[in-house]
Structures are given as C-alpha cells and as structure tokens.
mmCIF file with all atom_site columns, C-alpha atoms in Angstrom:
data_model
loop_
_atom_site.group_PDB
_atom_site.id
_atom_site.type_symbol
_atom_site.label_atom_id
_atom_site.label_alt_id
_atom_site.label_comp_id
_atom_site.label_asym_id
_atom_site.label_entity_id
_atom_site.label_seq_id
_atom_site.pdbx_PDB_ins_code
_atom_site.Cartn_x
_atom_site.Cartn_y
_atom_site.Cartn_z
_atom_site.occupancy
_atom_site.B_iso_or_equiv
_atom_site.pdbx_formal_charge
_atom_site.auth_seq_id
_atom_site.auth_comp_id
_atom_site.auth_asym_id
_atom_site.auth_atom_id
_atom_site.pdbx_PDB_model_num
ATOM 1   C CA . MET A 1 1   ? 63.930 47.602 116.111 1.00 0.00 ? 1   MET A CA 1
ATOM 2   C CA . GLY A 1 2   ? 67.330 48.388 117.576 1.00 0.00 ? 2   GLY A CA 1
ATOM 3   C CA . THR A 1 3   ? 69.158 46.989 120.543 1.00 0.00 ? 3   THR A CA 1
ATOM 4   C CA . ASP A 1 4   ? 65.982 47.141 122.646 1.00 0.00 ? 4   ASP A CA 1
ATOM 5   C CA . PHE A 1 5   ? 64.719 43.954 120.978 1.00 0.00 ? 5   PHE A CA 1
ATOM 6   C CA . ALA A 1 6   ? 68.107 42.207 120.911 1.00 0.00 ? 6   ALA A CA 1
ATOM 7   C CA . ASP A 1 7   ? 68.697 42.896 124.613 1.00 0.00 ? 7   ASP A CA 1
ATOM 8   C CA . ASP A 1 8   ? 65.210 41.946 125.854 1.00 0.00 ? 8   ASP A CA 1
ATOM 9   C CA . PRO A 1 9   ? 63.051 40.239 123.200 1.00 0.00 ? 9   PRO A CA 1
ATOM 10  C CA . VAL A 1 10  ? 60.487 39.015 125.747 1.00 0.00 ? 10  VAL A CA 1
ATOM 11  C CA . GLY A 1 11  ? 60.004 42.496 127.212 1.00 0.00 ? 11  GLY A CA 1
ATOM 12  C CA . TRP A 1 12  ? 59.856 44.067 123.746 1.00 0.00 ? 12  TRP A CA 1
ATOM 13  C CA . LEU A 1 13  ? 57.210 41.571 122.594 1.00 0.00 ? 13  LEU A CA 1
ATOM 14  C CA . ALA A 1 14  ? 55.201 42.016 125.810 1.00 0.00 ? 14  ALA A CA 1
ATOM 15  C CA . ARG A 1 15  ? 55.087 45.790 125.263 1.00 0.00 ? 15  ARG A CA 1
ATOM 16  C CA . LYS A 1 16  ? 53.977 45.341 121.637 1.00 0.00 ? 16  LYS A CA 1
ATOM 17  C CA . ALA A 1 17  ? 51.329 42.792 122.663 1.00 0.00 ? 17  ALA A CA 1
ATOM 18  C CA . ALA A 1 18  ? 49.867 45.249 125.160 1.00 0.00 ? 18  ALA A CA 1
ATOM 19  C CA . ALA A 1 19  ? 50.072 48.189 122.736 1.00 0.00 ? 19  ALA A CA 1
ATOM 20  C CA . TYR A 1 20  ? 48.292 46.396 119.875 1.00 0.00 ? 20  TYR A CA 1
ATOM 21  C CA . GLY A 1 21  ? 45.958 44.116 121.854 1.00 0.00 ? 21  GLY A CA 1
ATOM 22  C CA . LEU A 1 22  ? 47.712 40.939 120.683 1.00 0.00 ? 22  LEU A CA 1
ATOM 23  C CA . THR A 1 23  ? 47.187 37.795 122.741 1.00 0.00 ? 23  THR A CA 1
ATOM 24  C CA . THR A 1 24  ? 49.253 34.887 121.410 1.00 0.00 ? 24  THR A CA 1
ATOM 25  C CA . LEU A 1 25  ? 52.877 34.277 120.393 1.00 0.00 ? 25  LEU A CA 1
ATOM 26  C CA . LEU A 1 26  ? 54.204 31.612 118.048 1.00 0.00 ? 26  LEU A CA 1
ATOM 27  C CA . ALA A 1 27  ? 57.977 31.775 117.629 1.00 0.00 ? 27  ALA A CA 1
ATOM 28  C CA . HIS A 1 28  ? 60.344 29.521 115.723 1.00 0.00 ? 28  HIS A CA 1
ATOM 29  C CA . ALA A 1 29  ? 63.945 29.381 116.874 1.00 0.00 ? 29  ALA A CA 1
ATOM 30  C CA . ASP A 1 30  ? 66.985 27.376 115.836 1.00 0.00 ? 30  ASP A CA 1
ATOM 31  C CA . ASP A 1 31  ? 66.407 25.119 118.822 1.00 0.00 ? 31  ASP A CA 1
ATOM 32  C CA . GLY A 1 32  ? 62.614 24.720 118.801 1.00 0.00 ? 32  GLY A CA 1
ATOM 33  C CA . VAL A 1 33  ? 59.128 26.204 118.969 1.00 0.00 ? 33  VAL A CA 1
ATOM 34  C CA . ILE A 1 34  ? 58.048 28.719 121.607 1.00 0.00 ? 34  ILE A CA 1
ATOM 35  C CA . TRP A 1 35  ? 54.407 29.475 122.337 1.00 0.00 ? 35  TRP A CA 1
ATOM 36  C CA . GLY A 1 36  ? 53.318 32.375 124.496 1.00 0.00 ? 36  GLY A CA 1
ATOM 37  C CA . ARG A 1 37  ? 50.287 34.292 125.691 1.00 0.00 ? 37  ARG A CA 1
ATOM 38  C CA . ARG A 1 38  ? 49.797 37.778 127.019 1.00 0.00 ? 38  ARG A CA 1
ATOM 39  C CA . ASP A 1 39  ? 49.233 37.742 130.756 1.00 0.00 ? 39  ASP A CA 1
ATOM 40  C CA . GLY A 1 40  ? 48.472 41.336 131.730 1.00 0.00 ? 40  GLY A CA 1
ATOM 41  C CA . LYS A 1 41  ? 51.577 43.347 130.856 1.00 0.00 ? 41  LYS A CA 1
ATOM 42  C CA . ARG A 1 42  ? 53.869 40.334 130.657 1.00 0.00 ? 42  ARG A CA 1
ATOM 43  C CA . LEU A 1 43  ? 54.300 37.486 128.232 1.00 0.00 ? 43  LEU A CA 1
ATOM 44  C CA . ALA A 1 44  ? 53.945 33.961 129.648 1.00 0.00 ? 44  ALA A CA 1
ATOM 45  C CA . LEU A 1 45  ? 56.089 31.518 127.665 1.00 0.00 ? 45  LEU A CA 1
ATOM 46  C CA . SER A 1 46  ? 56.028 27.782 127.080 1.00 0.00 ? 46  SER A CA 1
ATOM 47  C CA . SER A 1 47  ? 59.767 27.762 127.818 1.00 0.00 ? 47  SER A CA 1
ATOM 48  C CA . ASN A 1 48  ? 59.036 28.714 131.432 1.00 0.00 ? 48  ASN A CA 1
ATOM 49  C CA . ALA A 1 49  ? 56.383 26.017 131.844 1.00 0.00 ? 49  ALA A CA 1
ATOM 50  C CA . PHE A 1 50  ? 58.225 23.254 129.949 1.00 0.00 ? 50  PHE A CA 1
ATOM 51  C CA . PRO A 1 51  ? 61.929 24.153 129.571 1.00 0.00 ? 51  PRO A CA 1
ATOM 52  C CA . GLU A 1 52  ? 62.816 20.575 128.613 1.00 0.00 ? 52  GLU A CA 1
ATOM 53  C CA . ILE A 1 53  ? 60.632 20.894 125.469 1.00 0.00 ? 53  ILE A CA 1
ATOM 54  C CA . SER A 1 54  ? 60.510 24.599 124.644 1.00 0.00 ? 54  SER A CA 1
ATOM 55  C CA . PRO A 1 55  ? 63.713 26.657 124.351 1.00 0.00 ? 55  PRO A CA 1
ATOM 56  C CA . PRO A 1 56  ? 64.070 30.127 125.869 1.00 0.00 ? 56  PRO A CA 1
ATOM 57  C CA . LEU A 1 57  ? 63.140 33.068 123.664 1.00 0.00 ? 57  LEU A CA 1
ATOM 58  C CA . ARG A 1 58  ? 66.471 34.627 122.686 1.00 0.00 ? 58  ARG A CA 1
ATOM 59  C CA . ALA A 1 59  ? 67.121 37.056 119.839 1.00 0.00 ? 59  ALA A CA 1
ATOM 60  C CA . VAL A 1 60  ? 70.305 35.209 118.867 1.00 0.00 ? 60  VAL A CA 1
ATOM 61  C CA . THR A 1 61  ? 68.462 31.933 118.048 1.00 0.00 ? 61  THR A CA 1
ATOM 62  C CA . LEU A 1 62  ? 65.097 33.357 116.968 1.00 0.00 ? 62  LEU A CA 1
ATOM 63  C CA . GLN A 1 63  ? 64.212 32.866 113.300 1.00 0.00 ? 63  GLN A CA 1
ATOM 64  C CA . GLN A 1 64  ? 60.774 34.469 113.299 1.00 0.00 ? 64  GLN A CA 1
ATOM 65  C CA . ALA A 1 65  ? 57.994 35.384 115.695 1.00 0.00 ? 65  ALA A CA 1
ATOM 66  C CA . ARG A 1 66  ? 54.299 35.999 115.185 1.00 0.00 ? 66  ARG A CA 1
ATOM 67  C CA . LEU A 1 67  ? 52.457 37.909 117.879 1.00 0.00 ? 67  LEU A CA 1
ATOM 68  C CA . PHE A 1 68  ? 48.779 37.813 116.983 1.00 0.00 ? 68  PHE A CA 1
ATOM 69  C CA . GLY A 1 69  ? 45.137 38.197 117.919 1.00 0.00 ? 69  GLY A CA 1
ATOM 70  C CA . GLU A 1 70  ? 41.764 38.430 116.211 1.00 0.00 ? 70  GLU A CA 1
ATOM 71  C CA . GLU A 1 71  ? 42.388 41.915 114.797 1.00 0.00 ? 71  GLU A CA 1
ATOM 72  C CA . ALA A 1 72  ? 46.115 42.046 113.970 1.00 0.00 ? 72  ALA A CA 1
ATOM 73  C CA . GLU A 1 73  ? 49.487 40.315 113.754 1.00 0.00 ? 73  GLU A CA 1
ATOM 74  C CA . LEU A 1 74  ? 53.016 41.570 114.331 1.00 0.00 ? 74  LEU A CA 1
ATOM 75  C CA . LEU A 1 75  ? 55.487 39.473 112.338 1.00 0.00 ? 75  LEU A CA 1
ATOM 76  C CA . LEU A 1 76  ? 59.232 39.603 113.042 1.00 0.00 ? 76  LEU A CA 1
ATOM 77  C CA . TRP A 1 77  ? 61.813 37.979 110.788 1.00 0.00 ? 77  TRP A CA 1
ATOM 78  C CA . ARG A 1 78  ? 65.439 38.258 109.740 1.00 0.00 ? 78  ARG A CA 1
ATOM 79  C CA . ASP A 1 79  ? 66.238 39.572 106.260 1.00 0.00 ? 79  ASP A CA 1
ATOM 80  C CA . GLY A 1 80  ? 69.053 38.380 103.969 1.00 0.00 ? 80  GLY A CA 1
ATOM 81  C CA . ASP A 1 81  ? 71.556 40.530 105.884 1.00 0.00 ? 81  ASP A CA 1
ATOM 82  C CA . ASN A 1 82  ? 70.468 38.966 109.200 1.00 0.00 ? 82  ASN A CA 1
ATOM 83  C CA . GLN A 1 83  ? 68.790 42.226 110.265 1.00 0.00 ? 83  GLN A CA 1
ATOM 84  C CA . TRP A 1 84  ? 65.464 42.200 112.082 1.00 0.00 ? 84  TRP A CA 1
ATOM 85  C CA . CYS A 1 85  ? 62.397 43.316 110.139 1.00 0.00 ? 85  CYS A CA 1
ATOM 86  C CA . ALA A 1 86  ? 58.836 43.750 111.375 1.00 0.00 ? 86  ALA A CA 1
ATOM 87  C CA . ARG A 1 87  ? 55.405 44.334 109.899 1.00 0.00 ? 87  ARG A CA 1
ATOM 88  C CA . LEU A 1 88  ? 52.052 44.914 111.529 1.00 0.00 ? 88  LEU A CA 1
ATOM 89  C CA . LEU A 1 89  ? 49.053 43.639 109.600 1.00 0.00 ? 89  LEU A CA 1
ATOM 90  C CA . ASP A 1 90  ? 45.907 45.105 111.114 1.00 0.00 ? 90  ASP A CA 1
ATOM 91  C CA . ASP A 1 91  ? 42.393 44.363 109.844 1.00 0.00 ? 91  ASP A CA 1
ATOM 92  C CA . ASN A 1 92  ? 41.316 47.889 110.692 1.00 0.00 ? 92  ASN A CA 1
ATOM 93  C CA . GLY A 1 93  ? 43.919 49.271 108.292 1.00 0.00 ? 93  GLY A CA 1
ATOM 94  C CA . THR A 1 94  ? 43.448 46.744 105.496 1.00 0.00 ? 94  THR A CA 1
ATOM 95  C CA . GLU A 1 95  ? 41.975 48.213 102.334 1.00 0.00 ? 95  GLU A CA 1
ATOM 96  C CA . GLN A 1 96  ? 40.761 44.848 100.994 1.00 0.00 ? 96  GLN A CA 1
ATOM 97  C CA . GLN A 1 97  ? 38.886 43.810 104.134 1.00 0.00 ? 97  GLN A CA 1
ATOM 98  C CA . GLY A 1 98  ? 36.282 41.969 102.070 1.00 0.00 ? 98  GLY A CA 1
ATOM 99  C CA . TRP A 1 99  ? 38.951 40.199 100.038 1.00 0.00 ? 99  TRP A CA 1
ATOM 100 C CA . CYS A 1 100 ? 40.105 37.665 102.543 1.00 0.00 ? 100 CYS A CA 1
ATOM 101 C CA . PHE A 1 101 ? 39.243 34.227 103.831 1.00 0.00 ? 101 PHE A CA 1
ATOM 102 C CA . ASP A 1 102 ? 39.985 32.351 107.024 1.00 0.00 ? 102 ASP A CA 1
ATOM 103 C CA . GLU A 1 103 ? 41.505 28.882 107.138 1.00 0.00 ? 103 GLU A CA 1
ATOM 104 C CA . PRO A 1 104 ? 41.780 26.708 110.255 1.00 0.00 ? 104 PRO A CA 1
ATOM 105 C CA . GLN A 1 105 ? 45.005 24.689 110.078 1.00 0.00 ? 105 GLN A CA 1
ATOM 106 C CA . LEU A 1 106 ? 45.420 21.451 112.010 1.00 0.00 ? 106 LEU A CA 1
ATOM 107 C CA . GLN A 1 107 ? 48.211 21.416 114.586 1.00 0.00 ? 107 GLN A CA 1
ATOM 108 C CA . TRP A 1 108 ? 49.982 18.321 115.780 1.00 0.00 ? 108 TRP A CA 1
ATOM 109 C CA . GLY A 1 109 ? 48.996 16.849 119.083 1.00 0.00 ? 109 GLY A CA 1
ATOM 110 C CA . ASP A 1 110 ? 46.625 13.931 119.606 1.00 0.00 ? 110 ASP A CA 1
ATOM 111 C CA . HIS A 1 111 ? 47.006 13.670 123.394 1.00 0.00 ? 111 HIS A CA 1
ATOM 112 C CA . ALA A 1 112 ? 48.069 15.726 126.400 1.00 0.00 ? 112 ALA A CA 1
ATOM 113 C CA . GLU A 1 113 ? 51.075 14.720 128.484 1.00 0.00 ? 113 GLU A CA 1
ATOM 114 C CA . ALA A 1 114 ? 51.074 17.454 131.136 1.00 0.00 ? 114 ALA A CA 1
ATOM 115 C CA . GLU A 1 115 ? 49.735 20.888 132.049 1.00 0.00 ? 115 GLU A CA 1
ATOM 116 C CA . LYS A 1 116 ? 51.518 23.697 133.859 1.00 0.00 ? 116 LYS A CA 1
ATOM 117 C CA . ASP A 1 117 ? 50.950 27.444 134.224 1.00 0.00 ? 117 ASP A CA 1
ATOM 118 C CA . GLY A 1 118 ? 48.183 27.511 131.597 1.00 0.00 ? 118 GLY A CA 1
ATOM 119 C CA . PHE A 1 119 ? 50.215 25.600 128.994 1.00 0.00 ? 119 PHE A CA 1
ATOM 120 C CA . THR A 1 120 ? 49.419 22.067 127.869 1.00 0.00 ? 120 THR A CA 1
ATOM 121 C CA . LEU A 1 121 ? 52.207 19.813 126.662 1.00 0.00 ? 121 LEU A CA 1
ATOM 122 C CA . VAL A 1 122 ? 50.762 17.909 123.717 1.00 0.00 ? 122 VAL A CA 1
ATOM 123 C CA . ALA A 1 123 ? 52.322 15.038 121.802 1.00 0.00 ? 123 ALA A CA 1
ATOM 124 C CA . ASP A 1 124 ? 51.513 13.321 118.562 1.00 0.00 ? 124 ASP A CA 1
ATOM 125 C CA . GLY A 1 125 ? 51.407 9.590  117.929 1.00 0.00 ? 125 GLY A CA 1
ATOM 126 C CA . GLN A 1 126 ? 54.476 7.428  117.847 1.00 0.00 ? 126 GLN A CA 1
ATOM 127 C CA . GLU A 1 127 ? 56.699 10.173 116.416 1.00 0.00 ? 127 GLU A CA 1
ATOM 128 C CA . GLY A 1 128 ? 57.109 11.903 119.748 1.00 0.00 ? 128 GLY A CA 1
ATOM 129 C CA . LEU A 1 129 ? 56.468 15.376 118.316 1.00 0.00 ? 129 LEU A CA 1
ATOM 130 C CA . ARG A 1 130 ? 55.694 17.662 121.255 1.00 0.00 ? 130 ARG A CA 1
ATOM 131 C CA . HIS A 1 131 ? 54.936 21.318 121.890 1.00 0.00 ? 131 HIS A CA 1
ATOM 132 C CA . ALA A 1 132 ? 53.406 23.282 124.753 1.00 0.00 ? 132 ALA A CA 1
ATOM 133 C CA . VAL A 1 133 ? 50.372 25.287 123.645 1.00 0.00 ? 133 VAL A CA 1
ATOM 134 C CA . PRO A 1 134 ? 48.903 28.192 125.654 1.00 0.00 ? 134 PRO A CA 1
ATOM 135 C CA . LEU A 1 135 ? 45.583 26.440 126.311 1.00 0.00 ? 135 LEU A CA 1
ATOM 136 C CA . PRO A 1 136 ? 44.289 24.597 129.400 1.00 0.00 ? 136 PRO A CA 1
ATOM 137 C CA . ALA A 1 137 ? 44.203 20.800 129.045 1.00 0.00 ? 137 ALA A CA 1
ATOM 138 C CA . ASP A 1 138 ? 40.540 20.534 130.067 1.00 0.00 ? 138 ASP A CA 1
ATOM 139 C CA . GLY A 1 139 ? 39.612 22.715 127.079 1.00 0.00 ? 139 GLY A CA 1
ATOM 140 C CA . ILE A 1 140 ? 41.234 20.387 124.520 1.00 0.00 ? 140 ILE A CA 1
ATOM 141 C CA . PRO A 1 141 ? 38.865 17.536 123.525 1.00 0.00 ? 141 PRO A CA 1
ATOM 142 C CA . PHE A 1 142 ? 41.273 14.727 122.660 1.00 0.00 ? 142 PHE A CA 1
ATOM 143 C CA . ASP A 1 143 ? 39.773 11.451 121.442 1.00 0.00 ? 143 ASP A CA 1
ATOM 144 C CA . LEU A 1 144 ? 42.060 8.719  122.735 1.00 0.00 ? 144 LEU A CA 1
ATOM 145 C CA . GLN A 1 145 ? 40.107 5.974  120.914 1.00 0.00 ? 145 GLN A CA 1
ATOM 146 C CA . GLU A 1 146 ? 40.983 7.428  117.523 1.00 0.00 ? 146 GLU A CA 1
ATOM 147 C CA . SER A 1 147 ? 43.671 9.762  116.330 1.00 0.00 ? 147 SER A CA 1
ATOM 148 C CA . TRP A 1 148 ? 42.019 13.189 116.582 1.00 0.00 ? 148 TRP A CA 1
ATOM 149 C CA . HIS A 1 149 ? 43.913 16.449 116.312 1.00 0.00 ? 149 HIS A CA 1
ATOM 150 C CA . PRO A 1 150 ? 41.711 19.077 118.010 1.00 0.00 ? 150 PRO A CA 1
ATOM 151 C CA . LEU A 1 151 ? 44.162 22.005 117.899 1.00 0.00 ? 151 LEU A CA 1
ATOM 152 C CA . ARG A 1 152 ? 43.570 24.637 115.240 1.00 0.00 ? 152 ARG A CA 1
ATOM 153 C CA . LEU A 1 153 ? 45.634 27.646 114.206 1.00 0.00 ? 153 LEU A CA 1
ATOM 154 C CA . GLY A 1 154 ? 43.617 30.305 112.409 1.00 0.00 ? 154 GLY A CA 1
ATOM 155 C CA . VAL A 1 155 ? 45.131 31.859 109.283 1.00 0.00 ? 155 VAL A CA 1
ATOM 156 C CA . ARG A 1 156 ? 43.575 34.797 107.442 1.00 0.00 ? 156 ARG A CA 1
ATOM 157 C CA . HIS A 1 157 ? 44.594 35.025 103.781 1.00 0.00 ? 157 HIS A CA 1
ATOM 158 C CA . TYR A 1 158 ? 44.339 38.412 102.059 1.00 0.00 ? 158 TYR A CA 1
ATOM 159 C CA . LEU A 1 159 ? 43.620 38.430 98.338  1.00 0.00 ? 159 LEU A CA 1
ATOM 160 C CA . GLU A 1 160 ? 44.451 40.835 95.553  1.00 0.00 ? 160 GLU A CA 1
ATOM 161 C CA . ARG A 1 161 ? 44.322 40.775 91.786  1.00 0.00 ? 161 ARG A CA 1
ATOM 162 C CA . ASP A 1 162 ? 47.479 39.997 89.837  1.00 0.00 ? 162 ASP A CA 1
ATOM 163 C CA . GLU A 1 163 ? 48.409 41.576 86.498  1.00 0.00 ? 163 GLU A CA 1
ATOM 164 C CA . ASP A 1 164 ? 46.070 39.129 84.694  1.00 0.00 ? 164 ASP A CA 1
ATOM 165 C CA . GLY A 1 165 ? 43.137 39.974 86.958  1.00 0.00 ? 165 GLY A CA 1
ATOM 166 C CA . SER A 1 166 ? 43.213 36.667 88.824  1.00 0.00 ? 166 SER A CA 1
ATOM 167 C CA . LEU A 1 167 ? 42.793 36.653 92.580  1.00 0.00 ? 167 LEU A CA 1
ATOM 168 C CA . ILE A 1 168 ? 45.931 35.545 94.409  1.00 0.00 ? 168 ILE A CA 1
ATOM 169 C CA . ILE A 1 169 ? 46.887 35.277 98.060  1.00 0.00 ? 169 ILE A CA 1
ATOM 170 C CA . ALA A 1 170 ? 48.978 38.391 98.639  1.00 0.00 ? 170 ALA A CA 1
ATOM 171 C CA . GLN A 1 171 ? 49.697 37.923 102.329 1.00 0.00 ? 171 GLN A CA 1
ATOM 172 C CA . GLY A 1 172 ? 48.430 36.186 105.413 1.00 0.00 ? 172 GLY A CA 1
ATOM 173 C CA . ARG A 1 173 ? 48.442 36.366 109.164 1.00 0.00 ? 173 ARG A CA 1
ATOM 174 C CA . LEU A 1 174 ? 47.570 34.277 112.189 1.00 0.00 ? 174 LEU A CA 1
ATOM 175 C CA . THR A 1 175 ? 44.279 35.015 113.966 1.00 0.00 ? 175 THR A CA 1
ATOM 176 C CA . GLY A 1 176 ? 44.013 32.585 116.873 1.00 0.00 ? 176 GLY A CA 1
ATOM 177 C CA . LEU A 1 177 ? 44.674 29.221 118.462 1.00 0.00 ? 177 LEU A CA 1
ATOM 178 C CA . TRP A 1 178 ? 41.818 27.048 119.685 1.00 0.00 ? 178 TRP A CA 1
ATOM 179 C CA . ALA A 1 179 ? 40.660 23.461 120.136 1.00 0.00 ? 179 ALA A CA 1
ATOM 180 C CA . GLU A 1 180 ? 37.566 21.931 118.630 1.00 0.00 ? 180 GLU A CA 1
ATOM 181 C CA . GLY A 1 181 ? 35.763 18.668 119.164 1.00 0.00 ? 181 GLY A CA 1
ATOM 182 C CA . ARG A 1 182 ? 35.208 15.985 116.616 1.00 0.00 ? 182 ARG A CA 1
ATOM 183 C CA . GLU A 1 183 ? 31.876 16.112 114.802 1.00 0.00 ? 183 GLU A CA 1
ATOM 184 C CA . GLU A 1 184 ? 29.845 12.914 114.690 1.00 0.00 ? 184 GLU A CA 1
ATOM 185 C CA . GLY A 1 185 ? 30.926 10.824 111.685 1.00 0.00 ? 185 GLY A CA 1
ATOM 186 C CA . SER A 1 186 ? 33.664 13.214 110.552 1.00 0.00 ? 186 SER A CA 1
ATOM 187 C CA . ASP A 1 187 ? 37.179 12.394 109.427 1.00 0.00 ? 187 ASP A CA 1
ATOM 188 C CA . GLU A 1 188 ? 40.151 14.716 109.794 1.00 0.00 ? 188 GLU A CA 1
#
C-alpha cells in the first residue's frame, strides 16, 4: 500500500471506492468510529459533519477500515508487525457464490440527535453511545415510544467445508447499511 495510503488515507480510499464501485466506509480508529460514503470522486466522512463525535481519518490511529458495497468489500488492517494489509472480496470473483448467507446485524441508535451533510448523529438509550451514520434522518424510522433500533449493517458470510466435511464460515464482508421499520407485533 506504500506511503500513498499513509500520507493521504482519505484520498487513497476515495480512489479505491471509485475504482471498485464501493459506496460506504466503516473505519475503527484508536479514538473512535468513522463512517463515510462515496460522493462522486470524493469520500464524505462523519468526522467532517460531526467532529465532536467522529475522529478524523488518519493512518496513524486507524485500526481497520472496511470500504464496501453490494458487490465487494475492501478490508484494510494492520498485521502483527504493524504493517498495512488489504484484501478485496468481490462476489464476481468468489468461487463459492452459492455457499453464502446474508445476515442483517442491529446497530446501536434508538433516536436521532442531529443531521448534517447527509449524516445522522444517532444515540442509544441512557448510555450515550453515539455515531454518525451516512443516512438521512428522515429515512430512519425511529420509534420513540419503544426502544427500536432501525439501523442494520449487512454481513455476507462465505462458507466452505472443513477437513471433516462440515460447513464453516470461512470469511465475511459487509454489504450495506440501511434502516428498516418495525413490523407490527415484532420484538427486536
């Protein structure tokens, strides 16, 4: 990945997002969570919309980053020697396309606090957990009467057979971020 990434991680990720058709960024850093979305040739970041909640995206504090879309994910992480590694997992290049399943994972956030530049600052209950997701507030159906967590993060799990012939999850990737409404009579 070289010094190109270390010197300008946002620019590097924006170029990769455009090259591979990836739309969403989820990054974990020493100092917090950073969400992003591709906006043309640039990457819009939660740290620009809500700098008091979301830290800037810097290579020096970044632990891992997932740049993803419906068809692929680019995962960046540091190895045991603190060197950057990357892998692209693309559905079009996956041999076991039929051997996978999708799982929607609940994300924290049961109400919106603010919206700016296409990011919604969401918080959860009394704990004060907050993050700024790249979704408009009017598209997130919060239920303020009951604790409802409408945000979902899609995960695709890829399966393979182990040495005993059992199916195991071999790897996974993120596929999308969305909000869904509560179904009548359903519990979380």
